[in-house]
Coordinates of C-alpha atoms (C1' of nucleotides) in Angstrom, one line a residue:
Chain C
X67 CA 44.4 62.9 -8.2
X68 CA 44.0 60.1 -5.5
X69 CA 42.4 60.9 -2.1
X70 CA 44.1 63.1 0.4
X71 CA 46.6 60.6 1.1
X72 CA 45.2 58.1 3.2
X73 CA 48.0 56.3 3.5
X74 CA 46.4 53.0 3.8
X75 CA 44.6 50.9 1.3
X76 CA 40.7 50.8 1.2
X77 CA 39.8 53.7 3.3
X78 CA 38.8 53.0 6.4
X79 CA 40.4 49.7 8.1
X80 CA 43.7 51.2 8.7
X81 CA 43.8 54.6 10.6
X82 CA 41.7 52.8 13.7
X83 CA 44.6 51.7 15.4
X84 CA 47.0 54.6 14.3
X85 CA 44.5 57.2 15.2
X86 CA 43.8 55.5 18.9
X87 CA 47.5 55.6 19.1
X88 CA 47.8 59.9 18.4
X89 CA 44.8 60.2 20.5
X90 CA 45.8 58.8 23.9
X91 CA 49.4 59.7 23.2
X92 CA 48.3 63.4 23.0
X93 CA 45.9 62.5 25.8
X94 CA 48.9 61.9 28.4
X95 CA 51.3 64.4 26.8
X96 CA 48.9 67.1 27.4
X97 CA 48.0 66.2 31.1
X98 CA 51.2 64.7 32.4
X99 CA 53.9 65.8 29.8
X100 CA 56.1 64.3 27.2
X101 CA 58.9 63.2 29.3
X102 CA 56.8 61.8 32.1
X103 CA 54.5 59.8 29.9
X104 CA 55.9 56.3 28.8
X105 CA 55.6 54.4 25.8
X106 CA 53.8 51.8 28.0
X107 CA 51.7 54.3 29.3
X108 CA 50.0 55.0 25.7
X109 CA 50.0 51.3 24.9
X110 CA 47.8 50.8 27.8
X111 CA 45.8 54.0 27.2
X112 CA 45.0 52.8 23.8
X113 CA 44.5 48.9 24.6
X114 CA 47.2 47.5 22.0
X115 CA 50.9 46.1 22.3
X116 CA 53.9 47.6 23.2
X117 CA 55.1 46.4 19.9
X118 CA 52.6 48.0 17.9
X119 CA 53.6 51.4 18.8
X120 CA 56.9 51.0 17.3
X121 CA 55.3 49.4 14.1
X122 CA 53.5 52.6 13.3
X123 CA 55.9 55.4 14.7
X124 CA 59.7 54.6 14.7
X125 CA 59.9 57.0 17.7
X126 CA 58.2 58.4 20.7
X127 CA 58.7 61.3 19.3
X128 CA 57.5 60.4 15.8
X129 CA 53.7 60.7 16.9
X130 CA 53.5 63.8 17.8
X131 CA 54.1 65.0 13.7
X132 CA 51.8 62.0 12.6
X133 CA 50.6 63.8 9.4
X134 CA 53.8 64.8 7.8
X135 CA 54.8 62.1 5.8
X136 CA 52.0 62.5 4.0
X137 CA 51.8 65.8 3.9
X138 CA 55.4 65.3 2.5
X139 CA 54.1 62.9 -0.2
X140 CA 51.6 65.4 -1.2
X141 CA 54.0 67.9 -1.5
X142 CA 56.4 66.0 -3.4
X143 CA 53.1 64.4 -5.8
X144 CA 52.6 68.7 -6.3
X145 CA 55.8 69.8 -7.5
X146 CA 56.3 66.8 -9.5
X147 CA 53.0 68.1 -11.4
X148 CA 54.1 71.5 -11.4
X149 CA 53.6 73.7 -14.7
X150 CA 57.5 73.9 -16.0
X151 CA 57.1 77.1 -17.2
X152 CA 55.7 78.8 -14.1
X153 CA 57.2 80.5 -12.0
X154 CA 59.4 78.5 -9.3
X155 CA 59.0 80.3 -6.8
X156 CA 55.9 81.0 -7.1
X157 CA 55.2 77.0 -6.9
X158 CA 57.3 76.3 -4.2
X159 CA 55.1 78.6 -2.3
X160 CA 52.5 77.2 -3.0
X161 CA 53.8 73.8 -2.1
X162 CA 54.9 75.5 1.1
X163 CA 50.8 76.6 1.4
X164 CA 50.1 72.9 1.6
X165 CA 51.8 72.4 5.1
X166 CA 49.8 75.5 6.3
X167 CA 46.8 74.2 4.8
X168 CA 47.2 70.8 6.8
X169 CA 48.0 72.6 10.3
X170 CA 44.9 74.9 9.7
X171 CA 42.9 72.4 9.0
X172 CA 43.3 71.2 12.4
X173 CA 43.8 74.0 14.6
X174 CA 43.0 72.6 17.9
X175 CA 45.7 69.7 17.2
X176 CA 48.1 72.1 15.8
X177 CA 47.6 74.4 18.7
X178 CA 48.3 71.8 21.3
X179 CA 51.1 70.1 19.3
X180 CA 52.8 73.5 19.3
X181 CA 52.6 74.1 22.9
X182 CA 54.5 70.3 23.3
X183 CA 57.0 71.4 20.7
X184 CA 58.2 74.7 22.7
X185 CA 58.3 73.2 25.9
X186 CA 60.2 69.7 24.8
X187 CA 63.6 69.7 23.3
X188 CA 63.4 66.3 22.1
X189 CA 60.3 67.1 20.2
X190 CA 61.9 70.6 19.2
X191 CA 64.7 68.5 17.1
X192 CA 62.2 65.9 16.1
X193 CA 60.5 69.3 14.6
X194 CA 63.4 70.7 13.1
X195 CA 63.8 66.9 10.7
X196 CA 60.3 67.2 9.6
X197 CA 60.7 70.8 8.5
X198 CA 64.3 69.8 6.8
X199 CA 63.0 67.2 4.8
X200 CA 60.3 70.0 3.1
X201 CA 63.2 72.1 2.6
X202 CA 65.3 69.8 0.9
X203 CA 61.9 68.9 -1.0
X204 CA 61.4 72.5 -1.9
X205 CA 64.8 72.8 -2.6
X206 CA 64.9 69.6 -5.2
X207 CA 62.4 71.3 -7.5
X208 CA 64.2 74.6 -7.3
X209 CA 67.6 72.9 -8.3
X210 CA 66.2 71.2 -11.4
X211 CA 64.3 74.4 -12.2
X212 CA 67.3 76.7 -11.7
X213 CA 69.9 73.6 -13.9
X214 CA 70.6 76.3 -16.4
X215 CA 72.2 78.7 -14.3
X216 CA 75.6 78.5 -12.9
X217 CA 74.7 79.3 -9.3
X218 CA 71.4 77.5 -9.7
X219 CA 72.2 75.4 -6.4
X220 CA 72.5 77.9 -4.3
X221 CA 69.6 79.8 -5.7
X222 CA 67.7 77.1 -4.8
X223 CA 68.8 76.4 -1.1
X224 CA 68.1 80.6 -0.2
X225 CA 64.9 80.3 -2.0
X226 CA 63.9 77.3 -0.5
X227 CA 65.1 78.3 3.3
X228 CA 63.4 81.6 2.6
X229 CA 60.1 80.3 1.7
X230 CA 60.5 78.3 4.8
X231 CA 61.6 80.7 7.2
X232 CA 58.5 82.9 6.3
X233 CA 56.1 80.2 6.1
X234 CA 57.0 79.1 9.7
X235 CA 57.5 82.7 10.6
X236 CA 53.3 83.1 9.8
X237 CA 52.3 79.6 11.0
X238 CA 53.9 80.2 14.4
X239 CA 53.0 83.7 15.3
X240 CA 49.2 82.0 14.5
X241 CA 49.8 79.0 16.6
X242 CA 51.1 81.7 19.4
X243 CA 47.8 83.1 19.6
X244 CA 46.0 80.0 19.8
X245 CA 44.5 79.7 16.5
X246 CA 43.3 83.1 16.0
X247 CA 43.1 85.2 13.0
X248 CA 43.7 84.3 9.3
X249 CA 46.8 82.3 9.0
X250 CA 46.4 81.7 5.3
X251 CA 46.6 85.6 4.6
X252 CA 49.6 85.8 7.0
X253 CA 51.2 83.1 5.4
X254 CA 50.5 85.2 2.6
X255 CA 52.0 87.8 3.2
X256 CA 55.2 86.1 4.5
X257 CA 55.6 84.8 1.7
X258 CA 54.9 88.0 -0.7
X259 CA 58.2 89.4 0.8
X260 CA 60.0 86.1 -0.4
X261 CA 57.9 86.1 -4.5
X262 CA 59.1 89.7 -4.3
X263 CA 62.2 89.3 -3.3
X264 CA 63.1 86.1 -5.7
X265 CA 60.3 85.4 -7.9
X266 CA 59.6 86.3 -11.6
X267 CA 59.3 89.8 -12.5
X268 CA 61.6 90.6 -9.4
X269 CA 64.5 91.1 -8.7
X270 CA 67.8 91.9 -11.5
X271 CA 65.2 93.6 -13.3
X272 CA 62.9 92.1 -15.5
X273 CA 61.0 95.1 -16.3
X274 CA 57.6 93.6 -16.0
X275 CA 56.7 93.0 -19.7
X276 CA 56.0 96.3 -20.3
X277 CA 57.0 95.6 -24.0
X278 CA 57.6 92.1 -24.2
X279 CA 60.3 92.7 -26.6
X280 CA 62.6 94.2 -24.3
X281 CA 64.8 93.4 -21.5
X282 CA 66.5 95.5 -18.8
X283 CA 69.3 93.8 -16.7
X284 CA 70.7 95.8 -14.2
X285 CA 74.1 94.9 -12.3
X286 CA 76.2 97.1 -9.9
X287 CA 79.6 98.6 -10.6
X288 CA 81.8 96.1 -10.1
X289 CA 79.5 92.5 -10.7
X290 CA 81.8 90.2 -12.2
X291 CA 81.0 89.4 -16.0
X292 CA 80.0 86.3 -15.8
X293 CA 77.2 87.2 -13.1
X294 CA 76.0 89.5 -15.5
X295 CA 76.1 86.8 -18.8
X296 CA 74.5 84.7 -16.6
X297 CA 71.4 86.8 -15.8
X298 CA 71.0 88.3 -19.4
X299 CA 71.4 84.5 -20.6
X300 CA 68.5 83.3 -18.3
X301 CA 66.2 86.6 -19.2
X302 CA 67.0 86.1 -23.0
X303 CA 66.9 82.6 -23.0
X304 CA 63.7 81.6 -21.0
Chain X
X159 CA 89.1 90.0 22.9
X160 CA 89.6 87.1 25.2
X161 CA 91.3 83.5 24.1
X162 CA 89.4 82.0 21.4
X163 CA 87.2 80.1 23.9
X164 CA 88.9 77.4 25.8
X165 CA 86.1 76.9 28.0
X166 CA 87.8 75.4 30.8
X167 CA 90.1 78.0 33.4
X168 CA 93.7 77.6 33.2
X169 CA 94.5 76.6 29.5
X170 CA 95.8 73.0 29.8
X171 CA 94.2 71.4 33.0
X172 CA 90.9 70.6 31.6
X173 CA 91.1 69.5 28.3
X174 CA 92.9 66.5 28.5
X175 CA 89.6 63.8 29.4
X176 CA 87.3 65.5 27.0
X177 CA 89.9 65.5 24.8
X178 CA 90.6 62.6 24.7
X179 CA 87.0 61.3 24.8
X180 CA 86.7 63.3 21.7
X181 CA 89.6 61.6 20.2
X182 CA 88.4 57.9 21.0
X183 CA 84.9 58.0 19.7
X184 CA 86.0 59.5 16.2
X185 CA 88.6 56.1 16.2
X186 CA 85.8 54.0 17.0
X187 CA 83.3 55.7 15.2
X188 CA 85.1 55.8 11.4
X189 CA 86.3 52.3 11.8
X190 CA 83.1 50.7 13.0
X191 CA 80.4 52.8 12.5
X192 CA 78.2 55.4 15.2
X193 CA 75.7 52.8 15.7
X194 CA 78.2 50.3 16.0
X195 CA 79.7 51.8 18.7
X196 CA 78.9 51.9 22.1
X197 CA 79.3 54.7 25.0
X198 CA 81.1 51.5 26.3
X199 CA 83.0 51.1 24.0
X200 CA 84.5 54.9 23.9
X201 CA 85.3 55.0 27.5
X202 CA 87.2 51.9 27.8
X203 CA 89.6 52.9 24.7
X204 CA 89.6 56.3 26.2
X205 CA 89.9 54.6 29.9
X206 CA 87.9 56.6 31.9
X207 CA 84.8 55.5 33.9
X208 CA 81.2 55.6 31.5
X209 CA 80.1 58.4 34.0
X210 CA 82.6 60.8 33.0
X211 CA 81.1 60.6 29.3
X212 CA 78.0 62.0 30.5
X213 CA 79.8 64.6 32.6
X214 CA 81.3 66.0 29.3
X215 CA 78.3 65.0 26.8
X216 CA 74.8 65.5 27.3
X217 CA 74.8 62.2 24.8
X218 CA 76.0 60.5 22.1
X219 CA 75.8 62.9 19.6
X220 CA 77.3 65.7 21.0
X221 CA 80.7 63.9 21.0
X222 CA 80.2 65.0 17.2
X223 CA 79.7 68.3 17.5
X224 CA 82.4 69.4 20.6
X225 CA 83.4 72.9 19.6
X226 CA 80.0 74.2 18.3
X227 CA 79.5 75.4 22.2
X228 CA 82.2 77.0 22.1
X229 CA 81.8 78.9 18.6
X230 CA 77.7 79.8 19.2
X231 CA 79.4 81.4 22.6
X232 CA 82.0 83.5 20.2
X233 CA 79.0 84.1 17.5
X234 CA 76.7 86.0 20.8
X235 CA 79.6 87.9 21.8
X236 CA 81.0 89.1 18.4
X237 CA 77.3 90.4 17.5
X238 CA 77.0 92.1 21.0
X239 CA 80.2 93.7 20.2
X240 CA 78.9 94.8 17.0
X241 CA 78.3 98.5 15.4
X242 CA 74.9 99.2 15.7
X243 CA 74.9 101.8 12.7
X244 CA 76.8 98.8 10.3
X245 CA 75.1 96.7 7.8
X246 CA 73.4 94.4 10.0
X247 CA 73.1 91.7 6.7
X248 CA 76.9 92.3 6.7
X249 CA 77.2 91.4 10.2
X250 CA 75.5 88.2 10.2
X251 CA 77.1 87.2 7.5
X252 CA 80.5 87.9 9.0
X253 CA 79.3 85.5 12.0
X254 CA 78.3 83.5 10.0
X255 CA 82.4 83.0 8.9
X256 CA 83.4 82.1 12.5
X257 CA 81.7 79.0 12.0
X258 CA 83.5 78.2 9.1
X259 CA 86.8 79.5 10.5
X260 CA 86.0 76.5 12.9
X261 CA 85.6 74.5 10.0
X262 CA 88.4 75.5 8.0
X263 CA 90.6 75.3 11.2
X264 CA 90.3 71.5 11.0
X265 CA 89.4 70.2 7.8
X266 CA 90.1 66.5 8.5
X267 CA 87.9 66.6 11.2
X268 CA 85.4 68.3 9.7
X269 CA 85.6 66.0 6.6
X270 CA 85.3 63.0 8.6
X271 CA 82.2 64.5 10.3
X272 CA 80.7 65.5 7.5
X273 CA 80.8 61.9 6.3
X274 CA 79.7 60.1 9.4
X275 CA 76.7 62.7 9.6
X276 CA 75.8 62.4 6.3
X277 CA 75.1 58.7 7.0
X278 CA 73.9 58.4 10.3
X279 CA 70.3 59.7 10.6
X280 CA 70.6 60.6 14.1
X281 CA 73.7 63.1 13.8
X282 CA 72.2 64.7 11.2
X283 CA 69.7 65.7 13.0
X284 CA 71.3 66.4 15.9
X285 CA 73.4 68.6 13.6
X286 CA 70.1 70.5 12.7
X287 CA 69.5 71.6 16.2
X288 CA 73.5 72.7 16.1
X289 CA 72.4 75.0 13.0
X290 CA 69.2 75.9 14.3
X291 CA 70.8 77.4 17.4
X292 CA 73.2 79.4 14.8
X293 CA 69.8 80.6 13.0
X294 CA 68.5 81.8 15.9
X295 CA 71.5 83.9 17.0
X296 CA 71.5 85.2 14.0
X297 CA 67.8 86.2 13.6
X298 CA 68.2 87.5 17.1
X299 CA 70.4 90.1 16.3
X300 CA 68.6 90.9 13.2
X301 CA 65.6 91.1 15.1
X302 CA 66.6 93.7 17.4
X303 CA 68.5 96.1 14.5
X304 CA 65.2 95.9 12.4
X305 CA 62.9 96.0 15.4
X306 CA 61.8 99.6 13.6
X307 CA 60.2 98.4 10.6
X308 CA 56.6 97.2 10.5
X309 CA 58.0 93.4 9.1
X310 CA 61.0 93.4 11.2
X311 CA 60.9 90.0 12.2
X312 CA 59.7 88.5 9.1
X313 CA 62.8 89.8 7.6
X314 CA 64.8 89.0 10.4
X315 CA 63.6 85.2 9.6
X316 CA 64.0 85.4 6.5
X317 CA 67.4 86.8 6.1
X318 CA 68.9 84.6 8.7
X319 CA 67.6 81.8 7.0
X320 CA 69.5 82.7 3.9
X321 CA 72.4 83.6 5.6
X322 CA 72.6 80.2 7.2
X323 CA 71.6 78.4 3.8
X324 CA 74.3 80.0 1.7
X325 CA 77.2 79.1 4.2
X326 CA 75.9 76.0 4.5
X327 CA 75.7 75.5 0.4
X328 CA 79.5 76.8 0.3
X329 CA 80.6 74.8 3.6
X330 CA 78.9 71.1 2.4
X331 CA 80.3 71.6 -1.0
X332 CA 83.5 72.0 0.6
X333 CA 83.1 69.1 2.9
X334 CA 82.4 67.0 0.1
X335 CA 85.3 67.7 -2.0
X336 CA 87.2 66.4 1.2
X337 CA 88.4 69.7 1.9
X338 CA 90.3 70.6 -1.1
X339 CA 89.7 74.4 -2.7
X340 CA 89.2 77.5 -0.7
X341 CA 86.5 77.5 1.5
X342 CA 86.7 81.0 2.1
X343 CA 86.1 82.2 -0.7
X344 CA 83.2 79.9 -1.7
X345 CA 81.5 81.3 1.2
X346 CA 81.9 85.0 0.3
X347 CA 80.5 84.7 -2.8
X348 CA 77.6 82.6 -2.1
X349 CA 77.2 85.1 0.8
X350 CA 77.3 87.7 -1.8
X351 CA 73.9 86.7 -3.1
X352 CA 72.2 87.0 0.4
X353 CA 74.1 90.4 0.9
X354 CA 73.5 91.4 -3.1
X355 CA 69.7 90.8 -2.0
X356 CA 69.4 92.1 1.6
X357 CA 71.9 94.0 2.6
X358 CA 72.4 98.1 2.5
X359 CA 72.5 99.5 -0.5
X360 CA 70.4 96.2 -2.6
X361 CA 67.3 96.7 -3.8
X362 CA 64.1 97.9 -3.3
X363 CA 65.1 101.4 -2.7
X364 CA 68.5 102.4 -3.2
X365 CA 68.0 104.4 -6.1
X366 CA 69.7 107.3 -4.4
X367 CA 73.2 105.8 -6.5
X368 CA 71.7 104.7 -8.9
X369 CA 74.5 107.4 -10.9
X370 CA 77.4 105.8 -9.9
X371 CA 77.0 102.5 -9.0
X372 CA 74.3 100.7 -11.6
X373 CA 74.8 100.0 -15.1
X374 CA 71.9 99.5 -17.0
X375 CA 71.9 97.5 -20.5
X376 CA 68.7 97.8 -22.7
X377 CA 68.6 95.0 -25.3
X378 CA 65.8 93.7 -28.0
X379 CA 64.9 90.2 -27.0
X380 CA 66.4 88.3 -29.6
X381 CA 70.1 90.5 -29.3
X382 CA 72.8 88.1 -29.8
X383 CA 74.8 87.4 -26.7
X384 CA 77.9 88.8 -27.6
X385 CA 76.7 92.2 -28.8
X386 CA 75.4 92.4 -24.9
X387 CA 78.4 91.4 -23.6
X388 CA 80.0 94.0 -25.7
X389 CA 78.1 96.6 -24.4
X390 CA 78.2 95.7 -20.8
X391 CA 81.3 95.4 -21.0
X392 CA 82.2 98.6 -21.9
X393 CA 79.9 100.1 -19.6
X394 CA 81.4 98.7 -16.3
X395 CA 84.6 98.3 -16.9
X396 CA 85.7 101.4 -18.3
Chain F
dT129 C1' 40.3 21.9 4.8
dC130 C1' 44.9 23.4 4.2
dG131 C1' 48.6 26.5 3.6
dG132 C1' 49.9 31.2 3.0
dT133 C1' 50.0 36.1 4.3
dG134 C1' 49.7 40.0 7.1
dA135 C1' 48.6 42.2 11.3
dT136 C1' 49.2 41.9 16.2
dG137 C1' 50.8 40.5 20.9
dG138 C1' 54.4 39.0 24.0
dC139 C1' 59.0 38.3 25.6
dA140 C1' 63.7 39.2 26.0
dC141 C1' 67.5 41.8 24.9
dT142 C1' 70.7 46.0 24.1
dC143 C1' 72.0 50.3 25.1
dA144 C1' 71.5 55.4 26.2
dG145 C1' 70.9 58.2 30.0
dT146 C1' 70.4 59.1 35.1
dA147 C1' 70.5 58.8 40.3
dC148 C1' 73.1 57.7 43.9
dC149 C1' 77.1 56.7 46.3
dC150 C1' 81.9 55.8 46.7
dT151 C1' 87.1 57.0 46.4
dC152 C1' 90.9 60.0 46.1
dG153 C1' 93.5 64.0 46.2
dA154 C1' 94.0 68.8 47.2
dT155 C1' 93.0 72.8 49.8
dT156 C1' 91.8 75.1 54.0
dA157 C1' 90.3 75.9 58.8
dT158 C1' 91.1 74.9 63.5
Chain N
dA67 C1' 99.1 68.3 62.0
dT68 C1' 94.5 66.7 61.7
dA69 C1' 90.0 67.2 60.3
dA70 C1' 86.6 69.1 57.3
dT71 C1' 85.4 70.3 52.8
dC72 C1' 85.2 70.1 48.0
dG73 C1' 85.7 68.8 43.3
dA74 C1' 86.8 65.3 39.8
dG75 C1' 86.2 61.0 38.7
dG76 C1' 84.7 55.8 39.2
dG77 C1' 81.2 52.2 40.0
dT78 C1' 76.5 50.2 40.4
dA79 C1' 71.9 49.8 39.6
dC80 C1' 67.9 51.5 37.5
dT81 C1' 64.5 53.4 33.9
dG82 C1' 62.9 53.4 29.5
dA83 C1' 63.4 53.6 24.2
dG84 C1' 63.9 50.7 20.5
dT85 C1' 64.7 45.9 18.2
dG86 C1' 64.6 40.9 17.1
dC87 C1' 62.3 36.9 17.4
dC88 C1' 58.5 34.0 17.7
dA89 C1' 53.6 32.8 18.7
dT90 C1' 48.9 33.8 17.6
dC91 C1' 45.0 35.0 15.0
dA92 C1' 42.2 36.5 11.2
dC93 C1' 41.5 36.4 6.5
dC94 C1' 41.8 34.5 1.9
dG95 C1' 42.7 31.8 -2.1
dA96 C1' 43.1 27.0 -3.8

DNA sequence: TCGGTGATGGCACTCAGTACCCTCGATTAT
DNA sequence: ATAATCGAGGGTACTGAGTGCCATCACCGA
């Protein structure tokens, strides 16, 4: 397990100039807005070259969601290291958790950056990528779990755009209120409707394990046959 | 049930320029490349003056995307116009099949799209925000036909999310066999998982029918697959 | 001390997007 | 009929994001 991703080498030489970067960025978003601040106008702020900005954020958008790439490395580091015989879902929410965990852990930030985000529609898509590559993350580990069944694909893209949906559903009724409350219990219980919904011991009936030697499937009238197979198959099989 | 949105007045007057911007950039853009391409470069094959682009595009990108306007306009109004005592999953999910009507109405167009998005960072996320809007809408209506339950809007989330990611599963696996195979289809039944899941009469508590509509096959763990097929079998289809 | 390497600054350039103003044609009021 | 108005489009010039190229400087191994 390295170190919470610090992305550079050796600690602390790197983030100085990164960090001064964010910080008068956010300085000059939050008193002037995003639109009426300049690249040249953080440059200044921060005392470094034009050129450098572009050298650590490909956009001027980009610095405004500084922790997400490593945030996506973690997640990506977690699922890779996930049991294989847990549950899936259950994993991806937890990988989901990280995110939360990293906008929690900086509420103030994440509280300001949301304000930016709402008002800015430039920054609103910017948003939308970040949250697309966890998805697509989230829904890679689902895709190789799920290989055995036929519709395993498209299990995986739901599951992965509902864990999403309720994870961002939590996070931004917390970042509404300005940081108040318990986020990580109301991230919680977004995502309890989601494990209910698809997780183990959900769903087309897996009876608990009330017996452990028994196994109920239950289909409407009408589910084609294969359907069926296919969840008897996976209940049987596992 | 008006015209199935020509945005401008009298049918033919306006559609000629943006048209035919439309029909320029798509030359330029699958023989040279997005980037490759300048606004420039699109107005002088198309011969109009740059200006005119921006009267017709808020940018670049939309270019790409010229009828989703038009089809997240036809989305509101078809789920105002809806029954407010229908399935509401239902509903959603039968907006969601305007969008791929618009699809499916052009599949070379959308084909080539779907190829130039898939490789140009910058339409594809510009084609998030497209999607996102769709999510929304979607949610919205959701929101307001569960607004009685206590987790209304998590659900709301949630289910548009699901919505969207199943048509979108069906409609890029579509897209990338180059439009070959029912579309149509593809989408219902990956929709059928979202609706198996959320809609009226799914789960958690419809065991009001459970009589005549579920089957329910008890099986040893270790029951060879075709004696459960057998059974199954017999029990829906007869 | 020399040469290499990596981080940074500076300059110039392309191009998207916008503000402002012009032309032209059609419609309408006087 | 002429003038005023208005809307669509063209043209020009400007801002600012993002990139390519090169110079500089610090550090480091030989």
């Amino acid at each position: 397990m390295s170190e919470v991703h610090e992305q550079g080498g050796t600690a602390a030489t790197r983030p100085t100039m990164r960090d001064a970067l964010v910080e008068a960025a956010f300085e000059l978003f939050s008193e002037r807005g995003f639109e009426q601040t300049t690249v040249d106008d953080i440059v200044s702020l921060a005392g470094v070259g034009r050129r450098s900005f572009f050298r650590y954020f490909p956009s001027k958008e980009a610095v405004v969601f500084p922790d997400h790439d490593g945030c996506l490395a973690d997640m990506t580091t977690f699922l890779e290291q996930a049991d294989p015989s847990g549950d899936p879902v259950a994993q991806v929410c937890d990988a989901a958790r990280l995110v939360l965990r990293m906008y929690a852990g900086n509420p103030s930030f994440s509280v300001g950056r949301y304000r930016l985000t709402k008002q800015v529609p430039n920054l609103r898509t910017h948003e939308l990528s970040v949250v697309w590559r966890y998805e697509r993350t989230l829904a890679g580990h689902l895709r190789t779990r799920y290989a055995a069944r036929a519709d395993g694909a498209l299990r995986a893209d739901v599951i992965a755009a509902a864990v999403v949906a309720a994870h961002n559903f939590a996070l931004r009724s917390w970042l509404r209120s300005g940081g108040e409350g318990d986020v990580g219990a109301a991230v919680d219980e977004a995502l309890q409707l989601v494990v209910d919904t698809w997780g183990d011991g959900a769903a087309e009936g897996r009876s608990e394990s009330q017996d452990e030697e028994v196994v109920v499937m239950v289909a409407r009238r009408g589910t084609p046959m294969w359907r069926v197979v296919q969840g008897v198959e996976a209940a049987l099989e596992q």
